[in-house]
Short mmCIF file of C-alpha atoms and ligand atoms in Angstrom, two decimals:
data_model
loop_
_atom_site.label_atom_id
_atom_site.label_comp_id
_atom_site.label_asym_id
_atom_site.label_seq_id
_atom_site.Cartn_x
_atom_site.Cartn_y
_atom_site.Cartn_z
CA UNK A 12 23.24 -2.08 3.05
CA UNK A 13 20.96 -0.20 5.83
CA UNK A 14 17.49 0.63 4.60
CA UNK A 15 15.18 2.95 6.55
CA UNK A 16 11.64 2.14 6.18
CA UNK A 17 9.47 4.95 7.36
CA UNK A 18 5.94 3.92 9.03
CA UNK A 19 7.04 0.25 9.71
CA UNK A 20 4.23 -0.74 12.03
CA UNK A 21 1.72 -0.15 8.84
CA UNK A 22 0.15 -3.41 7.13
CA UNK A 23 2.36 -2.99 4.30
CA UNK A 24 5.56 -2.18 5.61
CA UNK A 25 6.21 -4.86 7.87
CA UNK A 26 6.00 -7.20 4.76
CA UNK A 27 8.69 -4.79 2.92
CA UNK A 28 11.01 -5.07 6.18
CA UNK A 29 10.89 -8.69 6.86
CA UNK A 30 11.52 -9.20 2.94
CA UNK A 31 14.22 -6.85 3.07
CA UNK A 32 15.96 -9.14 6.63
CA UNK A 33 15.24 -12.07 4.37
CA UNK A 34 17.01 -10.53 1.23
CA UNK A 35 20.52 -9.53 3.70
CA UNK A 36 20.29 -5.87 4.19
CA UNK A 37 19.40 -4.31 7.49
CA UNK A 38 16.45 -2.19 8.70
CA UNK A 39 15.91 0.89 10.54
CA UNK A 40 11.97 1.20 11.00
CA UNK A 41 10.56 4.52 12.04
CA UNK A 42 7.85 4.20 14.10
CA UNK A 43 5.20 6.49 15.66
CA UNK A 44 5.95 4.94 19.71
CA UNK A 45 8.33 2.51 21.07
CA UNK A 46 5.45 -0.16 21.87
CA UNK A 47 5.19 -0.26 18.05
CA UNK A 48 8.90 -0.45 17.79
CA UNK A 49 9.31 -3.51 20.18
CA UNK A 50 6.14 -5.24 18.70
CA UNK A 51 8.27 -5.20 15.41
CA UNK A 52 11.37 -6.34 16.97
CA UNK A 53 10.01 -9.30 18.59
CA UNK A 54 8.07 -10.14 14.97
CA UNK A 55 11.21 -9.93 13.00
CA UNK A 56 13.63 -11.29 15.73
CA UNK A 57 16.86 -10.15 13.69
CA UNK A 58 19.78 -8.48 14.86
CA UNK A 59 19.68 -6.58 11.62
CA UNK A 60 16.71 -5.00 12.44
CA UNK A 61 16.33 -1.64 14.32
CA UNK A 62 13.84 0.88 15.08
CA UNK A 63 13.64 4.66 15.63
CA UNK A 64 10.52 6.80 17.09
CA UNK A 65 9.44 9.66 14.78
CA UNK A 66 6.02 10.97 16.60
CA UNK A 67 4.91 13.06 13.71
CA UNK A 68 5.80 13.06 10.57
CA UNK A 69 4.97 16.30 9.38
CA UNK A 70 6.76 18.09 12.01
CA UNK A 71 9.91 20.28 10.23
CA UNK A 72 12.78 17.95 10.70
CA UNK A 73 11.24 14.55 11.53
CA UNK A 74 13.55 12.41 9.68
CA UNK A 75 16.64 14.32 10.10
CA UNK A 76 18.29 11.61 12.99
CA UNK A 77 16.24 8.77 11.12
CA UNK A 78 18.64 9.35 7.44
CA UNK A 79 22.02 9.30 8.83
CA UNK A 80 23.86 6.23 7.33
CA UNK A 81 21.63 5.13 5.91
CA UNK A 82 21.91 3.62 1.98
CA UNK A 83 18.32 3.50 0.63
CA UNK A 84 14.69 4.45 1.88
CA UNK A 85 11.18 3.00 1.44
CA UNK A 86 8.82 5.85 2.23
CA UNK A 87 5.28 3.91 3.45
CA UNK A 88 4.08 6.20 5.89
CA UNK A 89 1.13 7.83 5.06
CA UNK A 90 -2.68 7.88 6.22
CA UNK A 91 -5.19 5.59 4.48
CA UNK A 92 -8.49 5.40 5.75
CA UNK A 93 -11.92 7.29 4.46
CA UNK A 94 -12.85 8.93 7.84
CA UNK A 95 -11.43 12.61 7.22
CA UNK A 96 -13.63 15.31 7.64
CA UNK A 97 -10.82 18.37 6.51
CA UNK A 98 -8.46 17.06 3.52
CA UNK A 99 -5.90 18.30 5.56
CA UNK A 100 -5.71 15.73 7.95
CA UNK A 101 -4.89 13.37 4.79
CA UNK A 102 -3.06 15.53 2.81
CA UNK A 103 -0.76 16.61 5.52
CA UNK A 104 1.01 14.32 6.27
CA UNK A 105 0.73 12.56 3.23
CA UNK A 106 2.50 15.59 1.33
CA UNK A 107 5.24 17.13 3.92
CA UNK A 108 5.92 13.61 5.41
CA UNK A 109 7.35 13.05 1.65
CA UNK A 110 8.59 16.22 1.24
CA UNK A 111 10.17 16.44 4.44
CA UNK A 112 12.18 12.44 3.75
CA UNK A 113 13.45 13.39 0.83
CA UNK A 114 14.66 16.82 2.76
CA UNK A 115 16.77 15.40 5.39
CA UNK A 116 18.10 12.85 3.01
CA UNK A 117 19.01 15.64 0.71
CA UNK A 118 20.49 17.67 3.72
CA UNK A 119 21.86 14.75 5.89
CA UNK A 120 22.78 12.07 3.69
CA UNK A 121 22.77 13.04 0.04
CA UNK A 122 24.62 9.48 -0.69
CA UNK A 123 21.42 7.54 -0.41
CA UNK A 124 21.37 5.83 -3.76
CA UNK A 125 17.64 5.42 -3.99
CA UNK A 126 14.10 6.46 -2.51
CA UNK A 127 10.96 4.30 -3.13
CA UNK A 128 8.16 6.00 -2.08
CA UNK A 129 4.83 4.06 -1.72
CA UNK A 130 2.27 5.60 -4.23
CA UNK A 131 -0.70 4.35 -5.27
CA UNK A 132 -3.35 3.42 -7.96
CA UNK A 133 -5.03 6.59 -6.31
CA UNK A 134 -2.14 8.43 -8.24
CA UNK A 135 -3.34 7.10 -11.31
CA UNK A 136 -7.33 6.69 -11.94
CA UNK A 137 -9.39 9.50 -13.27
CA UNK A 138 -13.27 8.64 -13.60
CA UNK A 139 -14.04 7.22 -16.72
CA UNK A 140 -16.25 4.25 -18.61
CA UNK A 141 -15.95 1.41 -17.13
CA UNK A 142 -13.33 -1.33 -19.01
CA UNK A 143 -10.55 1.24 -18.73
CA UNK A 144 -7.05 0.03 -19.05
CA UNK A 145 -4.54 2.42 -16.85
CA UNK A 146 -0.79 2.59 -17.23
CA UNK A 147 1.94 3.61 -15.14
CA UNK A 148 1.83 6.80 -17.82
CA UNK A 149 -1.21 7.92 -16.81
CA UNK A 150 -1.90 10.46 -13.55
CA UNK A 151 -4.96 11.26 -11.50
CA UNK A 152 -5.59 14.97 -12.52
CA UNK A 153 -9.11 15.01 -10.74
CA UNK A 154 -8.91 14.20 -7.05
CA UNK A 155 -7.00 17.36 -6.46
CA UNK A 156 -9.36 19.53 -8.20
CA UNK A 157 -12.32 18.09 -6.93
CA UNK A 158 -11.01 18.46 -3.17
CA UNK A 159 -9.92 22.05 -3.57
CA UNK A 160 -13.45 22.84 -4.83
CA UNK A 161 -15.37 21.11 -2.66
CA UNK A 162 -12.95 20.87 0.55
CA UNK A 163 -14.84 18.93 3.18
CA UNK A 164 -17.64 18.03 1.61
CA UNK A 165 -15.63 16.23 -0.84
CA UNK A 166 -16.44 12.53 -1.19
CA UNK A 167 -13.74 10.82 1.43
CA UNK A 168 -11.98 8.99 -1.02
CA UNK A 169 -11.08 11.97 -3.20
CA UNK A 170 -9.79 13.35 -0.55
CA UNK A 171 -7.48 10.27 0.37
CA UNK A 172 -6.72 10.48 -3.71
CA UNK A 173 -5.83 13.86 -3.48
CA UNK A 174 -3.18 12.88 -0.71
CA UNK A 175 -1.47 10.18 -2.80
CA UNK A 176 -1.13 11.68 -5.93
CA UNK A 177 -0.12 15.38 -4.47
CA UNK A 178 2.58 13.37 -2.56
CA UNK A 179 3.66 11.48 -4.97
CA UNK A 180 3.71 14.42 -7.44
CA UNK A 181 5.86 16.15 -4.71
CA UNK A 182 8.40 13.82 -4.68
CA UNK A 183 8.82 13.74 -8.55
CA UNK A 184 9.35 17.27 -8.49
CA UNK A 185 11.67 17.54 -5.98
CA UNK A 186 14.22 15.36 -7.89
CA UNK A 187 13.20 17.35 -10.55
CA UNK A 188 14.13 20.81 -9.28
CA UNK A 189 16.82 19.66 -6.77
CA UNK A 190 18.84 17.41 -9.28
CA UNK A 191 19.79 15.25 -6.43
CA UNK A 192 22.11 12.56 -6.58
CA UNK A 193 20.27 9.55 -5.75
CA UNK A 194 17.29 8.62 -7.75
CA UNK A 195 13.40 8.01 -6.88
CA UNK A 196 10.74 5.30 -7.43
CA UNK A 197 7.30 4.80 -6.75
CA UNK A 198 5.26 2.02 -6.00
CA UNK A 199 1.63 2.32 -7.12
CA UNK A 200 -0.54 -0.92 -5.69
CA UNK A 201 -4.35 -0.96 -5.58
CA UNK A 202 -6.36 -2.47 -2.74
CA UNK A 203 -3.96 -4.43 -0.55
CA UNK A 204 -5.19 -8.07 0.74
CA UNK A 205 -3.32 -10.71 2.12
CA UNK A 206 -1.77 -12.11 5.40
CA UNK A 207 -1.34 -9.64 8.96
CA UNK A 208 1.51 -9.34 10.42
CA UNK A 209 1.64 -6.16 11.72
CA UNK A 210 0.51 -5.08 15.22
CA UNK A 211 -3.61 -5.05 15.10
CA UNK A 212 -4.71 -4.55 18.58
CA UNK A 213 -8.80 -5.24 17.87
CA UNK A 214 -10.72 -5.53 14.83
CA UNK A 215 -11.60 -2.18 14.61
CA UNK A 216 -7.97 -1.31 13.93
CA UNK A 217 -7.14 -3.72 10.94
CA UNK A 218 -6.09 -1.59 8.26
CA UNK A 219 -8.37 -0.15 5.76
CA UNK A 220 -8.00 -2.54 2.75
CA UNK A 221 -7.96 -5.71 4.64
CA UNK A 222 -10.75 -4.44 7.12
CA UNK A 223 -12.77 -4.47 3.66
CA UNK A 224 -11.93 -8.29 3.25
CA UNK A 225 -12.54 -9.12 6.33
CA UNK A 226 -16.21 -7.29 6.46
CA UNK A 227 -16.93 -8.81 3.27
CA UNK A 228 -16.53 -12.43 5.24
CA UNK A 229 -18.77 -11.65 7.85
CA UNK A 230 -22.49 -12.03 8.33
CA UNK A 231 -23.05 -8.60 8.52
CA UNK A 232 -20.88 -7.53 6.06
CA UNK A 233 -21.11 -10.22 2.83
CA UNK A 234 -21.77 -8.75 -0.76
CA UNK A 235 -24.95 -10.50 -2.55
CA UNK A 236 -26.57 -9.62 -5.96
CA UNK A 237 -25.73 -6.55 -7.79
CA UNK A 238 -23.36 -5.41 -5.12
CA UNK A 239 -21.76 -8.84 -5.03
CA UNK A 240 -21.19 -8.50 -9.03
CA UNK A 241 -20.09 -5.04 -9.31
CA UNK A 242 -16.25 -3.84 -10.45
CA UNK A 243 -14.58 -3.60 -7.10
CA UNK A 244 -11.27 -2.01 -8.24
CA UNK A 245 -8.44 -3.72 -8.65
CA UNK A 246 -6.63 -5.98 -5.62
CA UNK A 247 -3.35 -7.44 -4.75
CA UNK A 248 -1.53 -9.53 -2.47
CA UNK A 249 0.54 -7.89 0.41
CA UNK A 250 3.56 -9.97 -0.61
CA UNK A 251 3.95 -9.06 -4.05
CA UNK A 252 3.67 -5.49 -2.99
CA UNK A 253 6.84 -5.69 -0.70
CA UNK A 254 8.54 -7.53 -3.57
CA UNK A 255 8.12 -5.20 -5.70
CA UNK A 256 9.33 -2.49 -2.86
CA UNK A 257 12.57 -4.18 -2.68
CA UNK A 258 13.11 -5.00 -6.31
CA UNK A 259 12.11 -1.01 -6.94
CA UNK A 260 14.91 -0.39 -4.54
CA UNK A 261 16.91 -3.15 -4.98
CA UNK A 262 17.32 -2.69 -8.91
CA UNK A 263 19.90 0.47 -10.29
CA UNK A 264 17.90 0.50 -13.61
CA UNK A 265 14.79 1.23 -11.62
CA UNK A 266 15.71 4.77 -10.92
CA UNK A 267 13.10 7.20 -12.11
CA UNK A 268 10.24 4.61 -12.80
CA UNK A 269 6.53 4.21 -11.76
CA UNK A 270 6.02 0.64 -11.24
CA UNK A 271 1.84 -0.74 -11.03
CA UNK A 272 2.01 -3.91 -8.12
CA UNK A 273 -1.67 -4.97 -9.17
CA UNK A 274 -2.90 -8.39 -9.31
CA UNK A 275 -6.10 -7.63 -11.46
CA UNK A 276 -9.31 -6.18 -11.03
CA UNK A 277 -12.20 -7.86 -8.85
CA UNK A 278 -15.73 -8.18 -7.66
CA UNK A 279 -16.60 -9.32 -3.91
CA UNK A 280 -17.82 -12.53 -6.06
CA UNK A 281 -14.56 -13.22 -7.72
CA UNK A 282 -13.49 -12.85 -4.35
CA UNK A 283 -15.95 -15.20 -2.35
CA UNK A 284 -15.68 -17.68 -5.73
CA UNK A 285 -11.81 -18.02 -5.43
CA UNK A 286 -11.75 -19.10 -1.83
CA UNK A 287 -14.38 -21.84 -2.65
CA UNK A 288 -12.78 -23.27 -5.95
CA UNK A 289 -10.31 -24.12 -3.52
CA UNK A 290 -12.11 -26.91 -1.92
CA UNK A 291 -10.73 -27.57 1.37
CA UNK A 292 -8.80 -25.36 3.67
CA UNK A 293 -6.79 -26.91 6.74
CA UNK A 294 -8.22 -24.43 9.31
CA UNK A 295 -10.43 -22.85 7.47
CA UNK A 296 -14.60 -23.96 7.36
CA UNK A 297 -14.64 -22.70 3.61
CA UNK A 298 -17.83 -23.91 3.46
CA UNK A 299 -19.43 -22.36 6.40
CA UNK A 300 -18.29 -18.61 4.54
CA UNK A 301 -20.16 -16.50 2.50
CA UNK A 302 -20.77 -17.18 -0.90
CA UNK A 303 -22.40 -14.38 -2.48
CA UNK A 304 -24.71 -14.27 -5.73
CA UNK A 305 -22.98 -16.96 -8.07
CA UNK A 306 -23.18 -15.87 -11.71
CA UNK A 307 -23.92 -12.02 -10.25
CA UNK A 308 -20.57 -10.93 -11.90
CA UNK A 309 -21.15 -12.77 -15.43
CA UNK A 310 -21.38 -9.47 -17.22
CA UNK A 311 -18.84 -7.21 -15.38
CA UNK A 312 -16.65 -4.73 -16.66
CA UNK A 313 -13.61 -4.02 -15.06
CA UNK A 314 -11.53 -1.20 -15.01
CA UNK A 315 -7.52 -2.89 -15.00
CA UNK A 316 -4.31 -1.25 -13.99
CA UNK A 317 -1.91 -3.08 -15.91
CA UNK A 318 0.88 -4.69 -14.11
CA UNK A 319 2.88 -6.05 -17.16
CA UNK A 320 6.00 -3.25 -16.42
CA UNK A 321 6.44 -5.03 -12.54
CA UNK A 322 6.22 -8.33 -14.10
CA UNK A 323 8.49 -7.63 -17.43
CA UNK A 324 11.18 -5.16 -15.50
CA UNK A 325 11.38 -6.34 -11.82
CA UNK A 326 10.17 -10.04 -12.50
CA UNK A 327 7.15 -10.34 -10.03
CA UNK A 328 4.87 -13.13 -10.86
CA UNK A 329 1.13 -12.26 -8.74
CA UNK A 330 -0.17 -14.53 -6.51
CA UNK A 331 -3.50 -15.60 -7.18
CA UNK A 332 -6.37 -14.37 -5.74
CA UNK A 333 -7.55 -17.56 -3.95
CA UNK A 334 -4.10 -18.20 -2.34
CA UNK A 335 -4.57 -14.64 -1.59
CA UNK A 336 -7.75 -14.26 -0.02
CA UNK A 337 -7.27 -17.65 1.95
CA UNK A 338 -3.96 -16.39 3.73
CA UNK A 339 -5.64 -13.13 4.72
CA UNK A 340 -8.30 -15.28 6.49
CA UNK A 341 -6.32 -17.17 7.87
CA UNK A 342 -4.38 -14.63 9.55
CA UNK A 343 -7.34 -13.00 10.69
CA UNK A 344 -8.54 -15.76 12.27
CA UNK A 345 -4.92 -16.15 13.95
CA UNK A 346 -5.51 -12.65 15.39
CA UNK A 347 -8.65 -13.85 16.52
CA UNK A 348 -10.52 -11.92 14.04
CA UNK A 349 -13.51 -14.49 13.05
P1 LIG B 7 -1.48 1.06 7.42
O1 LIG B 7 -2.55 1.95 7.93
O2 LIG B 7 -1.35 -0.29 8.00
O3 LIG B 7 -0.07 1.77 7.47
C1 LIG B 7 0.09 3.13 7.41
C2 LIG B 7 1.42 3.48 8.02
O4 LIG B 7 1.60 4.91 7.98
C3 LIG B 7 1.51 3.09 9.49
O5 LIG B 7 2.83 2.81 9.82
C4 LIG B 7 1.05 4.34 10.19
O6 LIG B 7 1.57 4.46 11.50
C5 LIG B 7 1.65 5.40 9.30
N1 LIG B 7 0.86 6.63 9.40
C6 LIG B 7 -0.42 6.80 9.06
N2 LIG B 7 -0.81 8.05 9.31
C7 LIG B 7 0.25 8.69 9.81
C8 LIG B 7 0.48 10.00 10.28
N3 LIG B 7 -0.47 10.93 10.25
N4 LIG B 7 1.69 10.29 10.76
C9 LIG B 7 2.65 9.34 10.79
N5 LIG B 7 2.51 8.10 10.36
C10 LIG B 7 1.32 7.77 9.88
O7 LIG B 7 -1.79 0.97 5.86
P2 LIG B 7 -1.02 0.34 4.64
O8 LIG B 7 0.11 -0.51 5.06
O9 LIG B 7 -2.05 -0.22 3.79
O10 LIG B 7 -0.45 1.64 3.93
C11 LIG B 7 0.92 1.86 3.69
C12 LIG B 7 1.07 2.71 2.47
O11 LIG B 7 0.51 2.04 1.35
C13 LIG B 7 0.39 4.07 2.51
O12 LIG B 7 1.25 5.00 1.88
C14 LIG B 7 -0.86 3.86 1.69
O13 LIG B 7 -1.33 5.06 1.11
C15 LIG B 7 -0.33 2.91 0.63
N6 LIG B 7 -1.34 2.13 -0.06
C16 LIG B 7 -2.09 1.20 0.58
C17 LIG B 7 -3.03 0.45 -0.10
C18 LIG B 7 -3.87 -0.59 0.57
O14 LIG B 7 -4.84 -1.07 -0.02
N7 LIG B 7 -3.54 -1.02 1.77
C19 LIG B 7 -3.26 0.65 -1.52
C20 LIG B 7 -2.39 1.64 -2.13
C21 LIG B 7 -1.47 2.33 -1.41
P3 LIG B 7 0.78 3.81 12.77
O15 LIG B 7 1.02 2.34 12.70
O16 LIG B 7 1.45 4.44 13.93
O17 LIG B 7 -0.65 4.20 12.62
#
């Protein structure tokens, strides 16, 4: 089967394509240039793989050539970063760049059996006490409130909220009111770690989630005392996202479900005290790296999305967080990124 995975030069979906080679089916990537394209061609070296250039995503149309014959679609493109000034720039393309897949599909190619559409925990938090436990039934009925009151001076990660669940929203109601014959999931993860792959050019580029990992292991950037200890969110590693991508698409009695890829909540010491319960690390001076407050976290609360539906109904077992956090430094340091 030929999947088309939209925004394929992203963090994430370079995991869900290679997964997807390794599983048998074939890729189309959409990409924003062809440099992205080829850097993605040479990483997954497989005839099966293919890419095709979509410059914007929100323009009317922009995955009408990308659909055709196609079987399935992960939709991963989408902004994540907490640098917009207007809500817009988020929101755009984060809303019609759904919208406007599950368009052509419907127009072009309404035999596609399935969408999975990457969502987020963003989709699902509201602000609340602290020691909250979140389900895939629950929905973030704030962020969009709070942006269209407050537009720009809305605190930045609203506003990237606001984009995930309106898009995800968007694409629940489209099946809704269209009745379509293929089916949709979503794919709600929280803070991403875990290896690079994907094209990262400096280290002002790495994406936003493992930027925050990486900053957190530098001198500048390490978490001591109360900020050390405080609930971080919840994490999880890059791998079990994409499996749960291709399970989501891979498994018919998926259709229509919200599936939580989380592998627990964390503090920046959980983080820092993972790496070091490890001992020693072959390439890796795990002693010369931070290791913020010890004990700081001893009376956290956490907030938890619960992952049990991913783990009962698609079979993903999480990878720990120290296997986790090592392989993202360790890929960062085989960028070059010390
Ligand atoms: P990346 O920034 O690495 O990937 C984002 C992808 O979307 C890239 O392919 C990027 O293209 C593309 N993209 C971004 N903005 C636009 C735009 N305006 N027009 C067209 N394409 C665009 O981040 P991730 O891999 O982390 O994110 C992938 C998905 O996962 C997103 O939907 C994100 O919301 C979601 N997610 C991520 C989490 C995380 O912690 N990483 C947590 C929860 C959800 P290009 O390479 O050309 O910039």
């Amino acid at each position: 089967a030929l999947v088309l995975v939209t925004g394929a030069s992203g963090f994430i979906a370079a995991h869900v394509c290679k997964l997807l080679l390794e599983r048998g089916y074939k890729v189309r990537g959409t990409v924003r240039s062809a440099s992205k394209g080829d850097y993605l061609v040479t990483l997954l070296s497989s005839p099966n793989f293919s890419y095709i250039v979509v410059p914007d995503i929100e323009a009317p149309g922009a995955f009408d050539e990308a659909v055709k014959g196609v079987d399935a679609v992960e939709h991963t493109a989408s902004p994540f970063h907490a640098r917009a000034h207007d809500p817009q720039e988020l929101i755009g393309p984060a809303v019609q760049g759904t919208k406007g897949v599950l368009e052509s599909v419907q127009k072009y190619n309404p035999a596609v059996k399935r969408i999975v559409v990457t969502s987020s925990v963003a989709s699902i938090m509201v602000p609340c006490e602290l020691g909250t436990v979140f389900t895939e039934k629950d929905w973030n009925t704030y962020s969009p409130g709070c942006v269209e009151r407050e537009g720009v001076n809305a605190p930045n990660m609203e506003k990237y909220r606001a984009s995930k669940v309106l898009a995800e929203r968007a694409a629940w109601d489209f099946v809704e009111k269209e009745k379509p014959g293929w089916d949709v999931v979503t794919v709600c993860p929280p803070m991403v770690f875990g290896p690079i792959i994907h094209q990262v050019n400096a280290v002002e580029s790495i994406n936003t989630s493992v930027a925050a990992l990486h900053s957190a292991f530098t001198l500048h950037g390490q978490k001591t005392g109360a900020d050390a200890g405080m609930a971080s969110g919840n994490w999880v590693d890059v791998r079990d996202v994409a499996l749960v991508h291709v399970e989501g698409l891979s498994r018919p009695e998926a259709g229509g479900e919200r599936y939580i890829a989380s592998g627990g909540p964390f503090s920046w010491q959980m983080i820092y005290d993972s790496l070091h319960a490890l001992g020693h690390v072959d390439g890796l001076d795990v002693e010369g790296l931070p290791k913020g407050t010890p004990g700081s976290d001893k009376e956290t609360k956490y907030n938890v999305f619960s992952s049990k539906k991913a783990e009962q109904e698609l079979g993903v077992k999480f990878t720990p967080m120290g296997e986790s956090v090592r392989d993202t430094l360790l890929s960062l340091k085989g960028y070059g990124f010390h």
